[in-house]
PDB file of C-alpha atoms in Angstrom:
ATOM      1  CA  MET Y   1      -4.005 -38.955  -5.922  1.00  0.00           C
ATOM      2  CA  ASN Y   2      -0.562 -37.406  -5.323  1.00  0.00           C
ATOM      3  CA  ASP Y   3      -0.965 -37.323  -1.539  1.00  0.00           C
ATOM      4  CA  PRO Y   4       1.617 -39.487   0.189  1.00  0.00           C
ATOM      5  CA  ALA Y   5       0.434 -42.390   2.317  1.00  0.00           C
ATOM      6  CA  PRO Y   6      -0.423 -41.546   5.968  1.00  0.00           C
ATOM      7  CA  TYR Y   7       2.804 -43.042   7.311  1.00  0.00           C
ATOM      8  CA  SER Y   8       5.103 -42.455   4.363  1.00  0.00           C
ATOM      9  CA  ILE Y   9       8.713 -41.360   4.689  1.00  0.00           C
ATOM     10  CA  HIS Y  10       7.702 -37.960   3.255  1.00  0.00           C
ATOM     11  CA  ARG Y  11       5.268 -37.335   6.074  1.00  0.00           C
ATOM     12  CA  LEU Y  12       7.812 -38.450   8.662  1.00  0.00           C
ATOM     13  CA  TRP Y  13      10.411 -36.125   7.119  1.00  0.00           C
ATOM     14  CA  GLY Y  14       7.899 -33.259   7.023  1.00  0.00           C
ATOM     15  CA  TRP Y  15       7.064 -33.842  10.675  1.00  0.00           C
ATOM     16  CA  LEU Y  16      10.754 -33.900  11.610  1.00  0.00           C
ATOM     17  CA  VAL Y  17      11.535 -30.700   9.692  1.00  0.00           C
ATOM     18  CA  THR Y  18       8.642 -28.716  11.177  1.00  0.00           C
ATOM     19  CA  LEU Y  19       9.058 -30.188  14.677  1.00  0.00           C
ATOM     20  CA  LYS Y  20       8.954 -27.463  17.322  1.00  0.00           C
ATOM     21  CA  ILE Y  21      10.548 -28.377  20.630  1.00  0.00           C
ATOM     22  CA  SER Y  22       9.928 -26.288  23.748  1.00  0.00           C
ATOM     23  CA  GLY Y  23      12.563 -25.763  26.427  1.00  0.00           C
ATOM     24  CA  VAL Y  24      10.723 -28.051  28.842  1.00  0.00           C
ATOM     25  CA  GLN Y  25      10.382 -30.840  26.253  1.00  0.00           C
ATOM     26  CA  ALA Y  26      14.076 -30.545  25.366  1.00  0.00           C
ATOM     27  CA  GLY Y  27      15.045 -30.518  29.054  1.00  0.00           C
ATOM     28  CA  ILE Y  28      13.028 -33.673  29.777  1.00  0.00           C
ATOM     29  CA  ALA Y  29      14.310 -35.549  26.703  1.00  0.00           C
ATOM     30  CA  MET Y  30      17.931 -34.517  27.384  1.00  0.00           C
ATOM     31  CA  ALA Y  31      17.679 -35.570  31.036  1.00  0.00           C
ATOM     32  CA  VAL Y  32      16.337 -39.020  30.100  1.00  0.00           C
ATOM     33  CA  LEU Y  33      19.153 -39.433  27.552  1.00  0.00           C
ATOM     34  CA  ALA Y  34      21.780 -38.237  30.055  1.00  0.00           C
ATOM     35  CA  VAL Y  35      20.620 -40.643  32.782  1.00  0.00           C
ATOM     36  CA  LEU Y  36      20.465 -43.567  30.343  1.00  0.00           C
ATOM     37  CA  ALA Y  37      23.933 -42.748  29.022  1.00  0.00           C
ATOM     38  CA  SER Y  38      25.251 -42.413  32.604  1.00  0.00           C
ATOM     39  CA  ALA Y  39      23.854 -45.853  33.417  1.00  0.00           C
ATOM     40  CA  ILE Y  40      25.605 -47.353  30.384  1.00  0.00           C
ATOM     41  CA  ILE Y  41      28.907 -45.482  30.696  1.00  0.00           C
ATOM     42  CA  GLY Y  42      29.126 -44.783  34.415  1.00  0.00           C
ATOM     43  CA  ASN Y  43      31.296 -46.424  36.998  1.00  0.00           C
ATOM     44  CA  ARG Y  44      32.450 -45.484  40.471  1.00  0.00           C
ATOM     45  CA  THR Y  45      35.119 -43.106  39.244  1.00  0.00           C
ATOM     46  CA  ASP Y  46      32.899 -41.330  36.721  1.00  0.00           C
ATOM     47  CA  GLU Y  47      29.536 -40.605  38.247  1.00  0.00           C
ATOM     48  CA  ALA Y  48      26.912 -38.869  36.118  1.00  0.00           C
ATOM     49  CA  TYR Y  49      29.237 -39.191  33.142  1.00  0.00           C
ATOM     50  CA  GLY Y  50      26.568 -39.651  30.478  1.00  0.00           C
ATOM     51  CA  ILE Y  51      27.120 -36.249  28.935  1.00  0.00           C
ATOM     52  CA  CYS Y  52      29.838 -33.660  29.399  1.00  0.00           C
ATOM     53  CA  MET Y  53      31.067 -31.395  26.648  1.00  0.00           C
ATOM     54  CA  ALA Y  54      34.321 -30.675  28.521  1.00  0.00           C
ATOM     55  CA  CYS Y  55      35.280 -34.119  29.894  1.00  0.00           C
ATOM     56  CA  HIS Y  56      34.166 -36.069  26.801  1.00  0.00           C
ATOM     57  CA  GLY Y  57      35.950 -33.528  24.579  1.00  0.00           C
ATOM     58  CA  ARG Y  58      39.062 -33.954  26.736  1.00  0.00           C
ATOM     59  CA  ASP Y  59      38.733 -37.763  26.488  1.00  0.00           C
ATOM     60  CA  LEU Y  60      38.497 -37.613  22.680  1.00  0.00           C
ATOM     61  CA  LEU Y  61      41.407 -35.175  22.340  1.00  0.00           C
ATOM     62  CA  ASN Y  62      43.662 -37.038  24.786  1.00  0.00           C
ATOM     63  CA  TRP Y  63      42.797 -40.378  23.123  1.00  0.00           C
ATOM     64  CA  LEU Y  64      43.848 -38.955  19.741  1.00  0.00           C
ATOM     65  CA  VAL Y  65      47.045 -37.402  21.166  1.00  0.00           C
ATOM     66  CA  ASN Y  66      47.921 -40.658  22.994  1.00  0.00           C
ATOM     67  CA  ILE Y  67      47.452 -42.690  19.795  1.00  0.00           C
ATOM     68  CA  GLN Y  68      49.383 -40.223  17.647  1.00  0.00           C
ATOM     69  CA  PHE Y  69      52.293 -39.386  19.977  1.00  0.00           C
ATOM     70  CA  ASN Y  70      52.302 -42.439  22.257  1.00  0.00           C
ATOM     71  CA  SER Y  71      51.793 -40.168  25.264  1.00  0.00           C
ATOM     72  CA  LYS Y  72      49.941 -40.961  28.480  1.00  0.00           C
ATOM     73  CA  LEU Y  73      47.446 -38.140  28.879  1.00  0.00           C
ATOM     74  CA  PRO Y  74      44.552 -39.100  31.163  1.00  0.00           C
ATOM     75  CA  VAL Y  75      41.471 -40.672  29.558  1.00  0.00           C
ATOM     76  CA  SER Y  76      38.367 -41.908  31.375  1.00  0.00           C
ATOM     77  CA  PRO Y  77      38.461 -45.736  31.865  1.00  0.00           C
ATOM     78  CA  ALA Y  78      35.323 -46.125  29.718  1.00  0.00           C
ATOM     79  CA  PHE Y  79      37.046 -44.552  26.690  1.00  0.00           C
ATOM     80  CA  ILE Y  80      40.521 -46.073  26.692  1.00  0.00           C
ATOM     81  CA  ILE Y  81      39.991 -48.398  23.705  1.00  0.00           C
ATOM     82  CA  PHE Y  82      37.285 -46.505  21.811  1.00  0.00           C
ATOM     83  CA  PRO Y  83      37.013 -42.708  22.193  1.00  0.00           C
ATOM     84  CA  ALA Y  84      34.132 -40.641  23.543  1.00  0.00           C
ATOM     85  CA  LEU Y  85      32.220 -39.373  20.511  1.00  0.00           C
ATOM     86  CA  THR Y  86      29.881 -36.903  22.210  1.00  0.00           C
ATOM     87  CA  THR Y  87      31.579 -33.894  20.621  1.00  0.00           C
ATOM     88  CA  VAL Y  88      31.267 -35.381  17.116  1.00  0.00           C
ATOM     89  CA  GLY Y  89      27.677 -36.463  17.804  1.00  0.00           C
ATOM     90  CA  VAL Y  90      26.533 -33.037  19.036  1.00  0.00           C
ATOM     91  CA  LEU Y  91      28.115 -31.289  16.043  1.00  0.00           C
ATOM     92  CA  VAL Y  92      26.494 -33.772  13.614  1.00  0.00           C
ATOM     93  CA  GLY Y  93      23.089 -33.608  15.352  1.00  0.00           C
ATOM     94  CA  ALA Y  94      23.062 -29.815  15.422  1.00  0.00           C
ATOM     95  CA  LEU Y  95      24.195 -29.679  11.779  1.00  0.00           C
ATOM     96  CA  ILE Y  96      21.321 -32.008  10.789  1.00  0.00           C
ATOM     97  CA  GLY Y  97      18.891 -29.783  12.705  1.00  0.00           C
ATOM     98  CA  ALA Y  98      20.277 -26.600  11.148  1.00  0.00           C
ATOM     99  CA  ILE Y  99      20.322 -27.926   7.551  1.00  0.00           C
ATOM    100  CA  THR Y 100      16.885 -29.587   7.634  1.00  0.00           C
ATOM    101  CA  ASN Y 101      15.345 -26.380   8.964  1.00  0.00           C
ATOM    102  CA  GLY Y 102      17.288 -23.978   6.735  1.00  0.00           C
ATOM    103  CA  GLU Y 103      19.036 -22.368   9.688  1.00  0.00           C
ATOM    104  CA  PHE Y 104      22.637 -22.969   8.631  1.00  0.00           C
ATOM    105  CA  ARG Y 105      24.432 -19.764   7.664  1.00  0.00           C
ATOM    106  CA  TRP Y 106      27.988 -18.560   8.056  1.00  0.00           C
ATOM    107  CA  GLN Y 107      28.218 -15.815  10.671  1.00  0.00           C
ATOM    108  CA  ARG Y 108      31.286 -13.617  10.932  1.00  0.00           C
ATOM    109  CA  PRO Y 109      32.686 -13.323  14.457  1.00  0.00           C
ATOM    110  CA  GLU Y 110      32.923  -9.991  16.274  1.00  0.00           C
ATOM    111  CA  ASN Y 111      36.108 -10.900  18.132  1.00  0.00           C
ATOM    112  CA  PRO Y 112      37.430 -14.415  17.382  1.00  0.00           C
ATOM    113  CA  LEU Y 113      40.518 -13.979  19.606  1.00  0.00           C
ATOM    114  CA  LEU Y 114      38.306 -13.208  22.616  1.00  0.00           C
ATOM    115  CA  SER Y 115      36.134 -16.261  21.791  1.00  0.00           C
ATOM    116  CA  PHE Y 116      39.295 -18.395  21.575  1.00  0.00           C
ATOM    117  CA  LEU Y 117      40.575 -17.130  24.948  1.00  0.00           C
ATOM    118  CA  LEU Y 118      37.182 -17.678  26.602  1.00  0.00           C
ATOM    119  CA  GLY Y 119      37.190 -21.239  25.221  1.00  0.00           C
ATOM    120  CA  VAL Y 120      40.625 -21.879  26.760  1.00  0.00           C
ATOM    121  CA  LEU Y 121      39.535 -20.482  30.145  1.00  0.00           C
ATOM    122  CA  VAL Y 122      36.159 -22.274  30.245  1.00  0.00           C
ATOM    123  CA  MET Y 123      37.826 -25.644  29.474  1.00  0.00           C
ATOM    124  CA  ASN Y 124      40.412 -25.085  32.238  1.00  0.00           C
ATOM    125  CA  PHE Y 125      37.783 -24.170  34.833  1.00  0.00           C
ATOM    126  CA  ALA Y 126      35.467 -26.982  33.660  1.00  0.00           C
ATOM    127  CA  LEU Y 127      38.169 -29.661  33.973  1.00  0.00           C
ATOM    128  CA  LEU Y 128      39.027 -28.342  37.424  1.00  0.00           C
ATOM    129  CA  ALA Y 129      35.336 -28.322  38.449  1.00  0.00           C
ATOM    130  CA  GLY Y 130      34.839 -31.822  37.026  1.00  0.00           C
ATOM    131  CA  GLY Y 131      32.398 -30.950  34.267  1.00  0.00           C
ATOM    132  CA  CYS Y 132      30.773 -28.371  32.001  1.00  0.00           C
ATOM    133  CA  ALA Y 133      27.521 -26.629  32.963  1.00  0.00           C
ATOM    134  CA  THR Y 134      25.481 -29.663  31.807  1.00  0.00           C
ATOM    135  CA  ARG Y 135      27.432 -32.231  33.825  1.00  0.00           C
ATOM    136  CA  LEU Y 136      27.627 -30.010  36.907  1.00  0.00           C
ATOM    137  CA  LEU Y 137      23.802 -29.914  36.901  1.00  0.00           C
ATOM    138  CA  LEU Y 138      23.772 -33.720  36.452  1.00  0.00           C
ATOM    139  CA  ARG Y 139      26.208 -34.170  39.352  1.00  0.00           C
ATOM    140  CA  ALA Y 140      24.084 -31.854  41.497  1.00  0.00           C
ATOM    141  CA  ALA Y 141      21.047 -33.983  40.554  1.00  0.00           C
ATOM    142  CA  THR Y 142      22.761 -37.078  41.950  1.00  0.00           C
ATOM    143  CA  GLY Y 143      23.124 -35.212  45.258  1.00  0.00           C
ATOM    144  CA  GLU Y 144      26.922 -35.294  45.139  1.00  0.00           C
ATOM    145  CA  THR Y 145      28.359 -32.774  47.620  1.00  0.00           C
ATOM    146  CA  LEU Y 146      31.039 -31.304  45.365  1.00  0.00           C
ATOM    147  CA  GLY Y 147      28.646 -31.281  42.396  1.00  0.00           C
ATOM    148  CA  LEU Y 148      26.123 -29.282  44.420  1.00  0.00           C
ATOM    149  CA  ALA Y 149      28.837 -26.848  45.579  1.00  0.00           C
ATOM    150  CA  ALA Y 150      30.183 -26.384  42.045  1.00  0.00           C
ATOM    151  CA  TYR Y 151      26.717 -25.950  40.512  1.00  0.00           C
ATOM    152  CA  GLY Y 152      25.703 -23.436  43.208  1.00  0.00           C
ATOM    153  CA  ALA Y 153      28.865 -21.464  42.445  1.00  0.00           C
ATOM    154  CA  LEU Y 154      28.156 -21.715  38.694  1.00  0.00           C
ATOM    155  CA  VAL Y 155      24.703 -20.169  39.208  1.00  0.00           C
ATOM    156  CA  ALA Y 156      26.307 -17.391  41.299  1.00  0.00           C
ATOM    157  CA  GLY Y 157      28.848 -16.785  38.515  1.00  0.00           C
ATOM    158  CA  VAL Y 158      26.096 -16.638  35.881  1.00  0.00           C
ATOM    159  CA  ILE Y 159      24.049 -14.146  37.924  1.00  0.00           C
ATOM    160  CA  LEU Y 160      27.059 -11.918  38.645  1.00  0.00           C
ATOM    161  CA  ALA Y 161      28.220 -11.931  35.004  1.00  0.00           C
ATOM    162  CA  THR Y 162      24.692 -11.148  33.771  1.00  0.00           C
ATOM    163  CA  TYR Y 163      24.331  -8.160  36.127  1.00  0.00           C
ATOM    164  CA  LEU Y 164      27.823  -7.041  35.135  1.00  0.00           C
ATOM    165  CA  LEU Y 165      26.881  -7.154  31.439  1.00  0.00           C
ATOM    166  CA  ARG Y 166      23.657  -5.257  32.130  1.00  0.00           C
ATOM    167  CA  TRP Y 167      25.545  -2.588  34.070  1.00  0.00           C
ATOM    168  CA  TRP Y 168      28.091  -2.377  31.232  1.00  0.00           C
ATOM    169  CA  ALA Y 169      25.322  -1.968  28.623  1.00  0.00           C
ATOM    170  CA  GLN Y 170      23.533   0.737  30.641  1.00  0.00           C
ATOM    171  CA  ARG Y 171      26.677   2.706  31.399  1.00  0.00           C
TER     172      ARG Y 171
ATOM    173  CA  MET P   1      33.835 -49.997  25.882  1.00  0.00           C
ATOM    174  CA  THR P   2      32.491 -50.189  22.329  1.00  0.00           C
ATOM    175  CA  LEU P   3      29.013 -49.737  23.794  1.00  0.00           C
ATOM    176  CA  ALA P   4      30.178 -46.591  25.637  1.00  0.00           C
ATOM    177  CA  ALA P   5      31.575 -45.085  22.414  1.00  0.00           C
ATOM    178  CA  ILE P   6      28.411 -45.899  20.415  1.00  0.00           C
ATOM    179  CA  THR P   7      26.248 -44.558  23.252  1.00  0.00           C
ATOM    180  CA  THR P   8      28.101 -41.234  23.287  1.00  0.00           C
ATOM    181  CA  LEU P   9      27.712 -40.909  19.503  1.00  0.00           C
ATOM    182  CA  ILE P  10      23.953 -41.611  19.521  1.00  0.00           C
ATOM    183  CA  VAL P  11      23.278 -39.500  22.626  1.00  0.00           C
ATOM    184  CA  GLY P  12      25.472 -36.750  21.161  1.00  0.00           C
ATOM    185  CA  ILE P  13      23.500 -36.665  17.886  1.00  0.00           C
ATOM    186  CA  LEU P  14      20.179 -36.518  19.771  1.00  0.00           C
ATOM    187  CA  PHE P  15      21.536 -33.849  22.150  1.00  0.00           C
ATOM    188  CA  GLY P  16      22.791 -31.803  19.203  1.00  0.00           C
ATOM    189  CA  TYR P  17      19.466 -32.043  17.355  1.00  0.00           C
ATOM    190  CA  LEU P  18      17.417 -31.211  20.472  1.00  0.00           C
ATOM    191  CA  GLY P  19      19.811 -28.403  21.365  1.00  0.00           C
ATOM    192  CA  GLN P  20      19.536 -26.903  17.890  1.00  0.00           C
ATOM    193  CA  ARG P  21      15.731 -27.090  17.727  1.00  0.00           C
ATOM    194  CA  SER P  22      15.182 -25.718  21.246  1.00  0.00           C
ATOM    195  CA  ARG P  23      18.155 -23.290  21.606  1.00  0.00           C
ATOM    196  CA  MET P  24      18.855 -25.070  24.900  1.00  0.00           C
ATOM    197  CA  CYS P  25      21.624 -23.484  26.969  1.00  0.00           C
ATOM    198  CA  PHE P  26      22.512 -24.397  30.527  1.00  0.00           C
ATOM    199  CA  VAL P  27      23.519 -20.874  31.516  1.00  0.00           C
ATOM    200  CA  GLY P  28      21.325 -18.903  29.103  1.00  0.00           C
ATOM    201  CA  GLY P  29      18.128 -19.643  31.042  1.00  0.00           C
ATOM    202  CA  ILE P  30      19.241 -17.623  34.069  1.00  0.00           C
ATOM    203  CA  ARG P  31      20.683 -14.850  31.850  1.00  0.00           C
ATOM    204  CA  ASP P  32      17.468 -14.514  29.792  1.00  0.00           C
ATOM    205  CA  PHE P  33      15.351 -14.432  32.941  1.00  0.00           C
ATOM    206  CA  ILE P  34      17.427 -11.617  34.461  1.00  0.00           C
ATOM    207  CA  PHE P  35      17.616  -9.639  31.198  1.00  0.00           C
ATOM    208  CA  VAL P  36      14.100  -9.935  29.786  1.00  0.00           C
ATOM    209  CA  ARG P  37      12.140 -12.179  32.210  1.00  0.00           C
ATOM    210  CA  ASP P  38      12.015 -14.882  29.488  1.00  0.00           C
ATOM    211  CA  THR P  39      11.526 -18.312  31.093  1.00  0.00           C
ATOM    212  CA  PHE P  40      11.776 -20.521  27.961  1.00  0.00           C
ATOM    213  CA  LEU P  41      15.316 -21.789  28.628  1.00  0.00           C
ATOM    214  CA  LEU P  42      15.050 -21.539  32.401  1.00  0.00           C
ATOM    215  CA  LYS P  43      12.076 -23.931  32.378  1.00  0.00           C
ATOM    216  CA  GLY P  44      14.105 -26.332  30.232  1.00  0.00           C
ATOM    217  CA  MET P  45      17.014 -26.194  32.647  1.00  0.00           C
ATOM    218  CA  VAL P  46      14.760 -26.780  35.654  1.00  0.00           C
ATOM    219  CA  ALA P  47      13.018 -29.660  33.831  1.00  0.00           C
ATOM    220  CA  PHE P  48      16.430 -31.161  33.053  1.00  0.00           C
ATOM    221  CA  GLY P  49      17.461 -30.919  36.709  1.00  0.00           C
ATOM    222  CA  ILE P  50      14.226 -32.410  38.100  1.00  0.00           C
ATOM    223  CA  VAL P  51      13.973 -35.252  35.562  1.00  0.00           C
ATOM    224  CA  SER P  52      17.650 -36.193  35.945  1.00  0.00           C
ATOM    225  CA  TRP P  53      17.264 -36.130  39.751  1.00  0.00           C
ATOM    226  CA  LEU P  54      14.248 -38.479  39.462  1.00  0.00           C
ATOM    227  CA  GLY P  55      16.066 -40.563  36.860  1.00  0.00           C
ATOM    228  CA  PHE P  56      19.200 -41.014  38.950  1.00  0.00           C
ATOM    229  CA  SER P  57      17.103 -41.870  42.010  1.00  0.00           C
ATOM    230  CA  LEU P  58      15.218 -44.500  39.988  1.00  0.00           C
ATOM    231  CA  ALA P  59      18.444 -45.823  38.474  1.00  0.00           C
ATOM    232  CA  GLU P  60      20.000 -46.094  41.911  1.00  0.00           C
ATOM    233  CA  LEU P  61      16.937 -48.000  43.146  1.00  0.00           C
ATOM    234  CA  LEU P  62      17.306 -50.378  40.223  1.00  0.00           C
ATOM    235  CA  ALA P  63      21.078 -50.492  40.881  1.00  0.00           C
ATOM    236  CA  ALA P  64      21.746 -49.594  37.288  1.00  0.00           C
ATOM    237  CA  THR P  65      24.157 -46.793  38.176  1.00  0.00           C
ATOM    238  CA  PRO P  66      25.891 -45.768  41.391  1.00  0.00           C
ATOM    239  CA  GLY P  67      24.605 -42.585  42.976  1.00  0.00           C
ATOM    240  CA  GLY P  68      26.722 -39.746  44.289  1.00  0.00           C
ATOM    241  CA  GLY P  69      24.952 -38.777  47.457  1.00  0.00           C
ATOM    242  CA  PHE P  70      26.082 -36.533  50.269  1.00  0.00           C
ATOM    243  CA  SER P  71      29.533 -37.368  51.502  1.00  0.00           C
ATOM    244  CA  TYR P  72      32.395 -35.684  53.257  1.00  0.00           C
ATOM    245  CA  ALA P  73      34.434 -33.371  51.053  1.00  0.00           C
ATOM    246  CA  SER P  74      37.619 -31.698  52.236  1.00  0.00           C
ATOM    247  CA  ALA P  75      37.789 -27.916  52.490  1.00  0.00           C
ATOM    248  CA  ASP P  76      40.413 -27.809  49.713  1.00  0.00           C
ATOM    249  CA  LEU P  77      38.267 -29.801  47.280  1.00  0.00           C
ATOM    250  CA  THR P  78      35.177 -27.767  48.137  1.00  0.00           C
ATOM    251  CA  ARG P  79      37.059 -24.482  47.625  1.00  0.00           C
ATOM    252  CA  GLN P  80      38.369 -25.778  44.293  1.00  0.00           C
ATOM    253  CA  ALA P  81      34.871 -26.870  43.187  1.00  0.00           C
ATOM    254  CA  VAL P  82      33.333 -23.527  44.172  1.00  0.00           C
ATOM    255  CA  LEU P  83      36.001 -21.371  42.499  1.00  0.00           C
ATOM    256  CA  SER P  84      36.080 -23.406  39.291  1.00  0.00           C
ATOM    257  CA  GLY P  85      32.273 -23.719  39.127  1.00  0.00           C
ATOM    258  CA  PHE P  86      32.034 -19.935  39.522  1.00  0.00           C
ATOM    259  CA  GLY P  87      34.576 -19.521  36.716  1.00  0.00           C
ATOM    260  CA  VAL P  88      32.626 -21.800  34.360  1.00  0.00           C
ATOM    261  CA  GLY P  89      29.390 -19.852  34.967  1.00  0.00           C
ATOM    262  CA  PHE P  90      30.930 -16.365  34.808  1.00  0.00           C
ATOM    263  CA  LEU P  91      32.983 -17.021  31.665  1.00  0.00           C
ATOM    264  CA  SER P  92      30.196 -18.927  29.891  1.00  0.00           C
ATOM    265  CA  ILE P  93      27.994 -15.823  30.129  1.00  0.00           C
ATOM    266  CA  LEU P  94      30.788 -13.660  28.699  1.00  0.00           C
ATOM    267  CA  ALA P  95      31.199 -16.258  25.902  1.00  0.00           C
ATOM    268  CA  ASN P  96      27.437 -16.050  25.179  1.00  0.00           C
ATOM    269  CA  GLY P  97      26.539 -19.644  26.042  1.00  0.00           C
ATOM    270  CA  CYS P  98      27.479 -22.885  27.747  1.00  0.00           C
ATOM    271  CA  PRO P  99      29.826 -25.364  25.991  1.00  0.00           C
ATOM    272  CA  LEU P 100      26.834 -27.337  24.607  1.00  0.00           C
ATOM    273  CA  ARG P 101      25.366 -24.156  23.083  1.00  0.00           C
ATOM    274  CA  GLN P 102      28.774 -23.244  21.606  1.00  0.00           C
ATOM    275  CA  HIS P 103      28.948 -26.663  19.880  1.00  0.00           C
ATOM    276  CA  VAL P 104      25.442 -26.126  18.450  1.00  0.00           C
ATOM    277  CA  LEU P 105      26.267 -22.571  17.297  1.00  0.00           C
ATOM    278  CA  ALA P 106      29.459 -23.805  15.629  1.00  0.00           C
ATOM    279  CA  ALA P 107      27.442 -26.456  13.746  1.00  0.00           C
ATOM    280  CA  GLN P 108      25.028 -23.688  12.626  1.00  0.00           C
ATOM    281  CA  GLY P 109      27.887 -21.793  11.002  1.00  0.00           C
ATOM    282  CA  SER P 110      28.982 -19.343  13.719  1.00  0.00           C
ATOM    283  CA  VAL P 111      32.700 -18.713  13.166  1.00  0.00           C
ATOM    284  CA  GLY P 112      32.953 -17.128  16.639  1.00  0.00           C
ATOM    285  CA  ALA P 113      31.716 -20.368  18.204  1.00  0.00           C
ATOM    286  CA  MET P 114      34.210 -22.293  16.060  1.00  0.00           C
ATOM    287  CA  ALA P 115      37.023 -20.089  17.436  1.00  0.00           C
ATOM    288  CA  TYR P 116      35.663 -20.805  20.931  1.00  0.00           C
ATOM    289  CA  LEU P 117      35.794 -24.558  20.256  1.00  0.00           C
ATOM    290  CA  VAL P 118      39.387 -24.360  19.010  1.00  0.00           C
ATOM    291  CA  GLY P 119      40.255 -22.566  22.269  1.00  0.00           C
ATOM    292  CA  PHE P 120      38.209 -25.124  24.188  1.00  0.00           C
ATOM    293  CA  PHE P 121      40.310 -28.044  22.924  1.00  0.00           C
ATOM    294  CA  VAL P 122      43.601 -26.147  23.124  1.00  0.00           C
ATOM    295  CA  GLY P 123      42.524 -25.404  26.700  1.00  0.00           C
ATOM    296  CA  ALA P 124      42.452 -29.138  27.506  1.00  0.00           C
ATOM    297  CA  ILE P 125      46.109 -29.471  26.485  1.00  0.00           C
ATOM    298  CA  ILE P 126      47.047 -26.291  28.386  1.00  0.00           C
ATOM    299  CA  PHE P 127      45.266 -27.697  31.445  1.00  0.00           C
ATOM    300  CA  TYR P 128      47.351 -30.890  31.560  1.00  0.00           C
ATOM    301  CA  LYS P 129      50.638 -29.293  30.478  1.00  0.00           C
ATOM    302  CA  PHE P 130      50.544 -26.103  32.561  1.00  0.00           C
ATOM    303  CA  SER P 131      47.475 -25.422  34.752  1.00  0.00           C
ATOM    304  CA  LEU P 132      47.270 -28.752  36.588  1.00  0.00           C
ATOM    305  CA  PRO P 133      51.001 -28.986  37.489  1.00  0.00           C
ATOM    306  CA  ILE P 134      50.856 -25.409  38.832  1.00  0.00           C
ATOM    307  CA  ILE P 135      47.707 -26.169  40.845  1.00  0.00           C
ATOM    308  CA  LEU P 136      49.183 -29.408  42.208  1.00  0.00           C
ATOM    309  CA  ALA P 137      52.383 -27.593  43.186  1.00  0.00           C
ATOM    310  CA  TYR P 138      50.315 -25.455  45.601  1.00  0.00           C
TER     311      TYR P 138
END
């Protein structure tokens, strides 16, 4: 008698909350979203620009600084009038996921200054490379020469850093 | 331009949700495989690469988006791409995740990831005020 209807909002909510997503499923869904977004946003100067945590973050920050201080920091042509909201979207989406599944909890940092410095360095290298790890893989997927070179180097950097950490832990 | 902004918001929310539910990280897959032979994230990364490659090929066929494709790249640009790509990969492992993963961790309440994000955005200003002029000078 108290059971909700087969397609009620409660059942949909329950399904959403208990939804388990594998790496492969997430990879496929994210790739489809990234290609669709690239098709909507993209132009000749910004290939594979559907998602990039570094470039879209830069676009949002520079847009805000330009509005506030009347400066002329570079912003992608697609986001001159309205800003790129990827950063806000990802934070909101992840917060929804964390709260609905009871996974939100404050975690104290081990070394916040080191995290801050790594953030500064990663953004500098990412802007120089023309994208974060996600966009470099997207650019490589388009077959772009520099994207392939940068992504190959990224994989080499990941492997070297991982072996370095393992050596450090086993020392 | 309004469409681009709305698209980034919607795609961002979906990316954030998927990233939170799957722990997706674009450098963590290789790290986990080397450390503990865990292929969960690596499979996701490979799936992302293959599907986006197919997607871009299809989109190019339908002329919905321009493709990159092989083209000539100068030695200077290639050297710059290789060095900076290496830096992104190396430092992302030391930071315990790619920028997408750091955004997700910050939204889950990790103060360390929040400190990383503050540095990330300060880094964009440092890049245009200091790093880029120095690089262009050479």
